[in-house]
Amino acid sequence: MEAFDVTAIVNKIIAGEGGCPHCVSEVARTAENRGMEAASAAVTTHSNGVFDTVDEAVKAAHVAQAKLFDTSLDRRRKIIKAIRERLMPLTMEMAERAVSETKMGNVHDKELKNRIALENTPGVEDLNAATQVLTGDGGMTLYEYCPYGVIGAICPSTNPTETIICNSIGMIAAGNAIYFSPHPGAKETSQWLIGLMNKIVSESSGIENLIVTVKNPSIEAAQEMMTNPGINMLVVTGGPGVVDQAMRSGKKTLGAGAGNPPTIVDETADIVKAAKDIVNGASFDNNVPCIAEKNIVAVSSIADYLVYNMQQNGAVYITNPDDIRKLEALTVTPKQTPNKNYVGRSAVKILTDAGVAFSGEPRLIVVESTEKDPFAKIEMLMPIIPIIRVPDFECALNIALELENGLHHTASMHSENVDRLNKAARLLQTSIFVKNAPTYAGIGFGAEGPTTFTIATPTGEGTTTARNFARERRCVLAGAFSIK
Ligand code: NAD
């Protein structure tokens, strides 16, 4: 029998010439039958999905994806089940590794984020729920969600493990392989997790290298990945620079960018609850989540009572202009960007290093501000939140709109007035709008709905699930199958 050339077929698939079912199946079968020797003929395998070069990693991922696509949905379900079950006992270790390496966030909250990512990220069922069938005199038309191939997923340093978990579950559910481009500052933790997940995938399905990365992640490697012809879709979770760059790549891109979530509090709100919710949300993981409250815009008549109740819930309130200047000098650079050394650091560390007196162990710093101040305008990603006093709701909404700045990310409002809630939700046009709860309710903490750590803002998909990592296809059976 003629020898089957895996290298040639993988190269053809990558070039878009060999994606026919026969070639895909042949790659899958050859790799299956001969074990990884076959894949090794096409690529130089490193260990557990970590490769020397971007190109090797992408090629190995194509072999894996061909195997995944050639098999049953049940195999995808088994892989996802194994990921959930086997990573669940390691959520604390993941959190400890991430905090120790990145120095951002706190172990308690990161552990919760890892856990909810494993428990509440939808799998294959999300594709089934998205499937649609039309039947009528013309026959039957089916809309289904099919894999892109190999997805290049860029991850932030602020949520390294939870993004890898939720992207992997959703992308594998949709039938893809994933090339992860972690932040260099979260390299060790990310590679450890990717290696572990590859082992879990391999042991539960026999497929190697479904999740890959490179030994030395860097900005250059991420850019090389964006232009590699074997990458079929980009999913970028990060700041505005990298999202803009990916959107200019010419590839299908899902961009999950920066936010600056305002929270409005009006005079009808349950102020005691609002104060507690805001402290919980804005201090969560030291405010590194992109969805965390970044500004409070409060109607003046209730602002003092709100601040008082925030203090009862672990916030320290800073009004002295000298103290505000000290905090600014420490945390904001002359270029009006957050000082990276303080991103995700605790309130205690920031207050201590700024030389601002405090007592106890505050978890959030509330600063008396205006909408023009740096703490209000900049996405700080620190447990510092400005409070801006306004005369009424209309004024609050205008300032919230200005601070959200058209990012279409997240906003919240505490109010009992449904008309105002409705107006704010309509006009803010954010991907997530939360009423009377911490903003983390918008990613499934203590509220309905699936979890994601990739909220596609400029590209408009919003809170992503498996169907967003799949291509919608229309399959037509003309003249039949309508039996009504
Ligand atoms: P970052 O933009 O510095 O880095 C994000 C990723 O992009 C990293 O992997 C980094 O290596 C890569 N990268 C950065 N610049 C690049 C370039 N020029 N070319 C190629 N790759 C590049 O962000 P970060 O500090 O790691 O994360 C925080 C940011 O991410 C915040 O702005 C936050 O709002 C955003 N974020 C958004 C979401 C969302 O779902 N919308 C989720 C988490 C974080």
PDB file of C-alpha atoms in Angstrom, residues 61-293:
ATOM      1  CA  ALA A  61      -2.581  21.192  16.535  1.00  0.00           C
ATOM      2  CA  HIS A  62      -3.901  20.585  13.004  1.00  0.00           C
ATOM      3  CA  VAL A  63      -3.181  16.874  13.306  1.00  0.00           C
ATOM      4  CA  ALA A  64      -5.020  16.833  16.619  1.00  0.00           C
ATOM      5  CA  GLN A  65      -7.944  18.840  15.262  1.00  0.00           C
ATOM      6  CA  ALA A  66      -8.326  16.496  12.321  1.00  0.00           C
ATOM      7  CA  LYS A  67      -8.597  13.610  14.764  1.00  0.00           C
ATOM      8  CA  LEU A  68     -11.134  15.432  16.904  1.00  0.00           C
ATOM      9  CA  PHE A  69     -13.284  16.396  13.915  1.00  0.00           C
ATOM     10  CA  ASP A  70     -13.201  12.871  12.537  1.00  0.00           C
ATOM     11  CA  THR A  71     -14.778  11.434  15.621  1.00  0.00           C
ATOM     12  CA  SER A  72     -18.023  11.613  17.586  1.00  0.00           C
ATOM     13  CA  LEU A  73     -19.422  14.479  19.613  1.00  0.00           C
ATOM     14  CA  ASP A  74     -19.351  12.053  22.483  1.00  0.00           C
ATOM     15  CA  ARG A  75     -15.567  12.053  22.390  1.00  0.00           C
ATOM     16  CA  ARG A  76     -15.615  15.830  22.813  1.00  0.00           C
ATOM     17  CA  ARG A  77     -17.991  15.404  25.762  1.00  0.00           C
ATOM     18  CA  LYS A  78     -15.641  12.867  27.354  1.00  0.00           C
ATOM     19  CA  ILE A  79     -12.658  15.190  26.980  1.00  0.00           C
ATOM     20  CA  ILE A  80     -14.536  18.089  28.575  1.00  0.00           C
ATOM     21  CA  LYS A  81     -15.826  15.904  31.401  1.00  0.00           C
ATOM     22  CA  ALA A  82     -12.280  14.720  32.102  1.00  0.00           C
ATOM     23  CA  ILE A  83     -10.989  18.330  32.090  1.00  0.00           C
ATOM     24  CA  ARG A  84     -13.683  19.373  34.578  1.00  0.00           C
ATOM     25  CA  GLU A  85     -13.187  16.416  36.892  1.00  0.00           C
ATOM     26  CA  ARG A  86      -9.420  16.259  36.899  1.00  0.00           C
ATOM     27  CA  LEU A  87      -8.744  19.969  37.190  1.00  0.00           C
ATOM     28  CA  MET A  88     -11.310  20.575  39.933  1.00  0.00           C
ATOM     29  CA  PRO A  89      -9.011  19.331  42.747  1.00  0.00           C
ATOM     30  CA  LEU A  90      -6.280  21.654  41.413  1.00  0.00           C
ATOM     31  CA  THR A  91      -8.154  24.970  41.478  1.00  0.00           C
ATOM     32  CA  MET A  92      -6.265  26.143  44.559  1.00  0.00           C
ATOM     33  CA  GLU A  93      -2.879  25.164  43.120  1.00  0.00           C
ATOM     34  CA  MET A  94      -3.716  27.056  39.910  1.00  0.00           C
ATOM     35  CA  ALA A  95      -4.634  30.143  41.926  1.00  0.00           C
ATOM     36  CA  GLU A  96      -1.472  29.932  44.020  1.00  0.00           C
ATOM     37  CA  ARG A  97       0.724  29.533  40.966  1.00  0.00           C
ATOM     38  CA  ALA A  98      -0.938  32.452  39.140  1.00  0.00           C
ATOM     39  CA  VAL A  99      -0.687  34.845  42.096  1.00  0.00           C
ATOM     40  CA  SER A 100       2.870  33.825  42.861  1.00  0.00           C
ATOM     41  CA  GLU A 101       4.006  34.325  39.254  1.00  0.00           C
ATOM     42  CA  THR A 102       2.030  37.418  38.238  1.00  0.00           C
ATOM     43  CA  LYS A 103       1.805  39.086  41.691  1.00  0.00           C
ATOM     44  CA  MET A 104      -1.753  40.066  40.707  1.00  0.00           C
ATOM     45  CA  GLY A 105      -5.029  39.286  42.402  1.00  0.00           C
ATOM     46  CA  ASN A 106      -5.532  37.068  45.421  1.00  0.00           C
ATOM     47  CA  VAL A 107      -5.562  33.307  45.844  1.00  0.00           C
ATOM     48  CA  HIS A 108      -9.037  33.103  47.398  1.00  0.00           C
ATOM     49  CA  ASP A 109     -10.802  34.834  44.527  1.00  0.00           C
ATOM     50  CA  LYS A 110      -8.709  33.261  41.787  1.00  0.00           C
ATOM     51  CA  GLU A 111      -9.624  29.859  43.190  1.00  0.00           C
ATOM     52  CA  LEU A 112     -13.314  30.789  42.867  1.00  0.00           C
ATOM     53  CA  LYS A 113     -12.736  31.934  39.287  1.00  0.00           C
ATOM     54  CA  ASN A 114     -11.013  28.670  38.362  1.00  0.00           C
ATOM     55  CA  ARG A 115     -13.808  26.685  39.974  1.00  0.00           C
ATOM     56  CA  ILE A 116     -16.623  28.534  38.230  1.00  0.00           C
ATOM     57  CA  ALA A 117     -14.791  28.291  34.888  1.00  0.00           C
ATOM     58  CA  LEU A 118     -14.668  24.510  35.283  1.00  0.00           C
ATOM     59  CA  GLU A 119     -18.225  24.151  36.581  1.00  0.00           C
ATOM     60  CA  ASN A 120     -20.128  26.654  34.508  1.00  0.00           C
ATOM     61  CA  THR A 121     -18.517  26.973  31.065  1.00  0.00           C
ATOM     62  CA  PRO A 122     -20.893  25.264  28.637  1.00  0.00           C
ATOM     63  CA  GLY A 123     -19.662  22.390  26.495  1.00  0.00           C
ATOM     64  CA  VAL A 124     -21.133  20.573  23.483  1.00  0.00           C
ATOM     65  CA  GLU A 125     -24.693  21.257  24.692  1.00  0.00           C
ATOM     66  CA  ASP A 126     -24.201  24.892  23.695  1.00  0.00           C
ATOM     67  CA  LEU A 127     -23.835  23.877  20.025  1.00  0.00           C
ATOM     68  CA  ASN A 128     -26.955  21.756  20.231  1.00  0.00           C
ATOM     69  CA  ALA A 129     -28.921  24.636  21.705  1.00  0.00           C
ATOM     70  CA  ALA A 130     -27.772  26.881  18.851  1.00  0.00           C
ATOM     71  CA  THR A 131     -28.731  24.451  16.071  1.00  0.00           C
ATOM     72  CA  GLN A 132     -31.775  25.492  14.026  1.00  0.00           C
ATOM     73  CA  VAL A 133     -33.934  23.664  11.497  1.00  0.00           C
ATOM     74  CA  LEU A 134     -36.370  25.231   9.036  1.00  0.00           C
ATOM     75  CA  THR A 135     -38.863  22.989   7.265  1.00  0.00           C
ATOM     76  CA  GLY A 136     -41.550  23.764   4.699  1.00  0.00           C
ATOM     77  CA  ASP A 137     -42.628  23.215   1.122  1.00  0.00           C
ATOM     78  CA  GLY A 138     -39.064  23.851  -0.042  1.00  0.00           C
ATOM     79  CA  GLY A 139     -37.679  21.029   2.094  1.00  0.00           C
ATOM     80  CA  MET A 140     -35.377  21.215   5.069  1.00  0.00           C
ATOM     81  CA  THR A 141     -32.608  23.648   5.934  1.00  0.00           C
ATOM     82  CA  LEU A 142     -30.304  23.035   8.828  1.00  0.00           C
ATOM     83  CA  TYR A 143     -28.028  25.565  10.534  1.00  0.00           C
ATOM     84  CA  GLU A 144     -25.215  23.948  12.478  1.00  0.00           C
ATOM     85  CA  TYR A 145     -22.076  25.128  14.221  1.00  0.00           C
ATOM     86  CA  CYS A 146     -18.860  23.632  12.881  1.00  0.00           C
ATOM     87  CA  PRO A 147     -15.207  24.025  13.871  1.00  0.00           C
ATOM     88  CA  TYR A 148     -12.903  26.688  12.463  1.00  0.00           C
ATOM     89  CA  GLY A 149      -9.841  24.418  12.822  1.00  0.00           C
ATOM     90  CA  VAL A 150      -6.995  25.740  14.938  1.00  0.00           C
ATOM     91  CA  ILE A 151      -7.851  28.808  16.996  1.00  0.00           C
ATOM     92  CA  GLY A 152      -5.108  31.175  18.123  1.00  0.00           C
ATOM     93  CA  ALA A 153      -6.143  32.293  21.613  1.00  0.00           C
ATOM     94  CA  ILE A 154      -4.269  35.165  23.250  1.00  0.00           C
ATOM     95  CA  CYS A 155      -4.671  35.299  27.035  1.00  0.00           C
ATOM     96  CA  PRO A 156      -4.261  38.097  29.579  1.00  0.00           C
ATOM     97  CA  SER A 157      -1.915  38.049  32.545  1.00  0.00           C
ATOM     98  CA  THR A 158      -4.812  39.066  34.783  1.00  0.00           C
ATOM     99  CA  ASN A 159      -6.840  35.830  34.348  1.00  0.00           C
ATOM    100  CA  PRO A 160      -4.310  33.333  33.021  1.00  0.00           C
ATOM    101  CA  THR A 161      -5.679  29.970  34.165  1.00  0.00           C
ATOM    102  CA  GLU A 162      -9.386  30.773  34.068  1.00  0.00           C
ATOM    103  CA  THR A 163      -9.111  32.020  30.462  1.00  0.00           C
ATOM    104  CA  ILE A 164      -7.242  28.873  29.390  1.00  0.00           C
ATOM    105  CA  ILE A 165      -9.898  26.717  31.071  1.00  0.00           C
ATOM    106  CA  CYS A 166     -12.969  28.450  29.681  1.00  0.00           C
ATOM    107  CA  ASN A 167     -11.499  28.939  26.194  1.00  0.00           C
ATOM    108  CA  SER A 168     -10.415  25.275  26.059  1.00  0.00           C
ATOM    109  CA  ILE A 169     -13.819  23.938  27.081  1.00  0.00           C
ATOM    110  CA  GLY A 170     -15.715  26.131  24.604  1.00  0.00           C
ATOM    111  CA  MET A 171     -13.280  25.706  21.732  1.00  0.00           C
ATOM    112  CA  ILE A 172     -12.952  21.924  22.093  1.00  0.00           C
ATOM    113  CA  ALA A 173     -16.752  21.643  22.403  1.00  0.00           C
ATOM    114  CA  ALA A 174     -16.919  23.379  19.019  1.00  0.00           C
ATOM    115  CA  GLY A 175     -14.419  20.884  17.550  1.00  0.00           C
ATOM    116  CA  ASN A 176     -11.299  23.036  17.417  1.00  0.00           C
ATOM    117  CA  ALA A 177      -7.706  22.663  18.515  1.00  0.00           C
ATOM    118  CA  ILE A 178      -6.182  25.644  20.321  1.00  0.00           C
ATOM    119  CA  TYR A 179      -2.867  27.423  20.105  1.00  0.00           C
ATOM    120  CA  PHE A 180      -2.561  29.454  23.327  1.00  0.00           C
ATOM    121  CA  SER A 181      -0.472  32.568  23.436  1.00  0.00           C
ATOM    122  CA  PRO A 182      -0.111  33.316  27.139  1.00  0.00           C
ATOM    123  CA  HIS A 183       1.217  36.573  28.539  1.00  0.00           C
ATOM    124  CA  PRO A 184       4.995  36.196  29.059  1.00  0.00           C
ATOM    125  CA  GLY A 185       4.407  37.273  32.672  1.00  0.00           C
ATOM    126  CA  ALA A 186       2.189  34.219  33.229  1.00  0.00           C
ATOM    127  CA  LYS A 187       4.321  31.791  31.205  1.00  0.00           C
ATOM    128  CA  GLU A 188       5.167  29.204  33.883  1.00  0.00           C
ATOM    129  CA  THR A 189       1.612  28.867  35.159  1.00  0.00           C
ATOM    130  CA  SER A 190       0.148  28.753  31.655  1.00  0.00           C
ATOM    131  CA  GLN A 191       2.591  26.148  30.358  1.00  0.00           C
ATOM    132  CA  TRP A 192       2.047  24.005  33.430  1.00  0.00           C
ATOM    133  CA  LEU A 193      -1.720  24.106  32.880  1.00  0.00           C
ATOM    134  CA  ILE A 194      -1.494  23.526  29.120  1.00  0.00           C
ATOM    135  CA  GLY A 195       0.774  20.512  29.748  1.00  0.00           C
ATOM    136  CA  LEU A 196      -1.651  19.138  32.291  1.00  0.00           C
ATOM    137  CA  MET A 197      -4.649  19.642  30.031  1.00  0.00           C
ATOM    138  CA  ASN A 198      -2.886  17.882  27.172  1.00  0.00           C
ATOM    139  CA  LYS A 199      -2.262  14.913  29.417  1.00  0.00           C
ATOM    140  CA  ILE A 200      -5.948  14.883  30.401  1.00  0.00           C
ATOM    141  CA  VAL A 201      -7.070  15.153  26.759  1.00  0.00           C
ATOM    142  CA  SER A 202      -4.665  12.442  25.684  1.00  0.00           C
ATOM    143  CA  GLU A 203      -5.650  10.053  28.476  1.00  0.00           C
ATOM    144  CA  SER A 204      -9.354  10.602  27.930  1.00  0.00           C
ATOM    145  CA  SER A 205      -9.360  10.496  24.120  1.00  0.00           C
ATOM    146  CA  GLY A 206      -5.998   9.359  22.777  1.00  0.00           C
ATOM    147  CA  ILE A 207      -5.552  12.726  21.026  1.00  0.00           C
ATOM    148  CA  GLU A 208      -2.207  14.463  21.607  1.00  0.00           C
ATOM    149  CA  ASN A 209      -1.522  18.181  21.189  1.00  0.00           C
ATOM    150  CA  LEU A 210      -5.092  19.427  21.041  1.00  0.00           C
ATOM    151  CA  ILE A 211      -3.948  22.375  23.162  1.00  0.00           C
ATOM    152  CA  VAL A 212      -0.550  23.783  22.231  1.00  0.00           C
ATOM    153  CA  THR A 213       1.784  26.653  22.931  1.00  0.00           C
ATOM    154  CA  VAL A 214       5.457  27.574  22.567  1.00  0.00           C
ATOM    155  CA  LYS A 215       8.330  27.266  25.021  1.00  0.00           C
ATOM    156  CA  ASN A 216       9.040  30.990  24.944  1.00  0.00           C
ATOM    157  CA  PRO A 217       5.838  33.008  24.684  1.00  0.00           C
ATOM    158  CA  SER A 218       6.580  36.604  23.722  1.00  0.00           C
ATOM    159  CA  ILE A 219       4.924  39.519  21.950  1.00  0.00           C
ATOM    160  CA  GLU A 220       6.887  38.493  18.816  1.00  0.00           C
ATOM    161  CA  ALA A 221       5.645  34.899  19.055  1.00  0.00           C
ATOM    162  CA  ALA A 222       2.059  36.162  19.479  1.00  0.00           C
ATOM    163  CA  GLN A 223       2.445  38.304  16.372  1.00  0.00           C
ATOM    164  CA  GLU A 224       3.953  35.394  14.434  1.00  0.00           C
ATOM    165  CA  MET A 225       0.991  33.282  15.474  1.00  0.00           C
ATOM    166  CA  MET A 226      -1.470  35.955  14.277  1.00  0.00           C
ATOM    167  CA  THR A 227      -0.038  35.756  10.769  1.00  0.00           C
ATOM    168  CA  ASN A 228       0.608  31.997  10.642  1.00  0.00           C
ATOM    169  CA  PRO A 229      -1.488  30.583   7.776  1.00  0.00           C
ATOM    170  CA  GLY A 230      -2.435  27.578   9.915  1.00  0.00           C
ATOM    171  CA  ILE A 231      -4.363  29.728  12.387  1.00  0.00           C
ATOM    172  CA  ASN A 232      -8.001  29.780  11.287  1.00  0.00           C
ATOM    173  CA  MET A 233      -9.446  32.174  13.875  1.00  0.00           C
ATOM    174  CA  LEU A 234      -8.096  34.570  16.492  1.00  0.00           C
ATOM    175  CA  VAL A 235      -9.637  34.944  19.931  1.00  0.00           C
ATOM    176  CA  VAL A 236      -7.917  37.771  21.743  1.00  0.00           C
ATOM    177  CA  THR A 237      -8.547  38.497  25.412  1.00  0.00           C
ATOM    178  CA  GLY A 238      -6.452  41.488  26.447  1.00  0.00           C
ATOM    179  CA  GLY A 239      -5.942  45.221  26.345  1.00  0.00           C
ATOM    180  CA  PRO A 240      -6.762  47.568  23.453  1.00  0.00           C
ATOM    181  CA  GLY A 241      -3.347  47.322  21.726  1.00  0.00           C
ATOM    182  CA  VAL A 242      -3.391  43.593  21.109  1.00  0.00           C
ATOM    183  CA  VAL A 243      -7.088  43.530  20.213  1.00  0.00           C
ATOM    184  CA  ASP A 244      -6.596  46.288  17.599  1.00  0.00           C
ATOM    185  CA  GLN A 245      -3.604  44.488  16.173  1.00  0.00           C
ATOM    186  CA  ALA A 246      -5.500  41.206  15.854  1.00  0.00           C
ATOM    187  CA  MET A 247      -8.452  42.949  14.205  1.00  0.00           C
ATOM    188  CA  ARG A 248      -6.075  44.265  11.553  1.00  0.00           C
ATOM    189  CA  SER A 249      -4.691  40.770  10.862  1.00  0.00           C
ATOM    190  CA  GLY A 250      -7.234  39.986   8.150  1.00  0.00           C
ATOM    191  CA  LYS A 251      -8.246  36.805   9.977  1.00  0.00           C
ATOM    192  CA  LYS A 252     -11.611  36.144  11.562  1.00  0.00           C
ATOM    193  CA  THR A 253     -11.144  37.735  14.993  1.00  0.00           C
ATOM    194  CA  LEU A 254     -13.109  37.680  18.186  1.00  0.00           C
ATOM    195  CA  GLY A 255     -11.818  40.574  20.278  1.00  0.00           C
ATOM    196  CA  ALA A 256     -12.347  40.704  24.059  1.00  0.00           C
ATOM    197  CA  GLY A 257     -10.909  44.054  25.028  1.00  0.00           C
ATOM    198  CA  ALA A 258     -10.570  46.486  27.891  1.00  0.00           C
ATOM    199  CA  GLY A 259     -13.425  48.023  29.851  1.00  0.00           C
ATOM    200  CA  ASN A 260     -14.033  50.729  32.442  1.00  0.00           C
ATOM    201  CA  PRO A 261     -17.282  49.624  34.103  1.00  0.00           C
ATOM    202  CA  PRO A 262     -19.268  52.407  35.777  1.00  0.00           C
ATOM    203  CA  THR A 263     -21.819  51.629  38.470  1.00  0.00           C
ATOM    204  CA  ILE A 264     -24.690  54.079  38.958  1.00  0.00           C
ATOM    205  CA  VAL A 265     -26.383  54.367  42.353  1.00  0.00           C
ATOM    206  CA  ASP A 266     -29.556  56.432  42.525  1.00  0.00           C
ATOM    207  CA  GLU A 267     -31.653  57.599  45.493  1.00  0.00           C
ATOM    208  CA  THR A 268     -34.182  54.747  45.089  1.00  0.00           C
ATOM    209  CA  ALA A 269     -31.595  51.992  45.611  1.00  0.00           C
ATOM    210  CA  ASP A 270     -31.279  49.745  48.638  1.00  0.00           C
ATOM    211  CA  ILE A 271     -28.140  51.601  49.711  1.00  0.00           C
ATOM    212  CA  VAL A 272     -26.983  49.066  52.328  1.00  0.00           C
ATOM    213  CA  LYS A 273     -27.070  46.287  49.738  1.00  0.00           C
ATOM    214  CA  ALA A 274     -25.602  48.471  46.979  1.00  0.00           C
ATOM    215  CA  ALA A 275     -22.633  49.364  49.213  1.00  0.00           C
ATOM    216  CA  LYS A 276     -21.955  45.710  50.030  1.00  0.00           C
ATOM    217  CA  ASP A 277     -22.320  44.630  46.392  1.00  0.00           C
ATOM    218  CA  ILE A 278     -19.960  47.334  45.154  1.00  0.00           C
ATOM    219  CA  VAL A 279     -17.272  46.528  47.728  1.00  0.00           C
ATOM    220  CA  ASN A 280     -17.568  42.819  46.926  1.00  0.00           C
ATOM    221  CA  GLY A 281     -17.420  43.409  43.167  1.00  0.00           C
ATOM    222  CA  ALA A 282     -14.730  46.087  43.056  1.00  0.00           C
ATOM    223  CA  SER A 283     -12.393  44.285  45.467  1.00  0.00           C
ATOM    224  CA  PHE A 284     -12.854  40.861  43.839  1.00  0.00           C
ATOM    225  CA  ASP A 285      -9.440  39.490  42.833  1.00  0.00           C
ATOM    226  CA  ASN A 286      -8.075  42.969  43.666  1.00  0.00           C
ATOM    227  CA  ASN A 287     -10.129  44.441  40.788  1.00  0.00           C
ATOM    228  CA  VAL A 288      -8.202  42.744  37.950  1.00  0.00           C
ATOM    229  CA  PRO A 289     -11.313  41.285  36.272  1.00  0.00           C
ATOM    230  CA  CYS A 290     -12.217  43.444  33.280  1.00  0.00           C
ATOM    231  CA  ILE A 291     -15.843  43.295  34.421  1.00  0.00           C
ATOM    232  CA  ALA A 292     -15.165  44.604  37.950  1.00  0.00           C
ATOM    233  CA  GLU A 293     -16.664  47.978  38.941  1.00  0.00           C
TER     234      GLU A 293
END
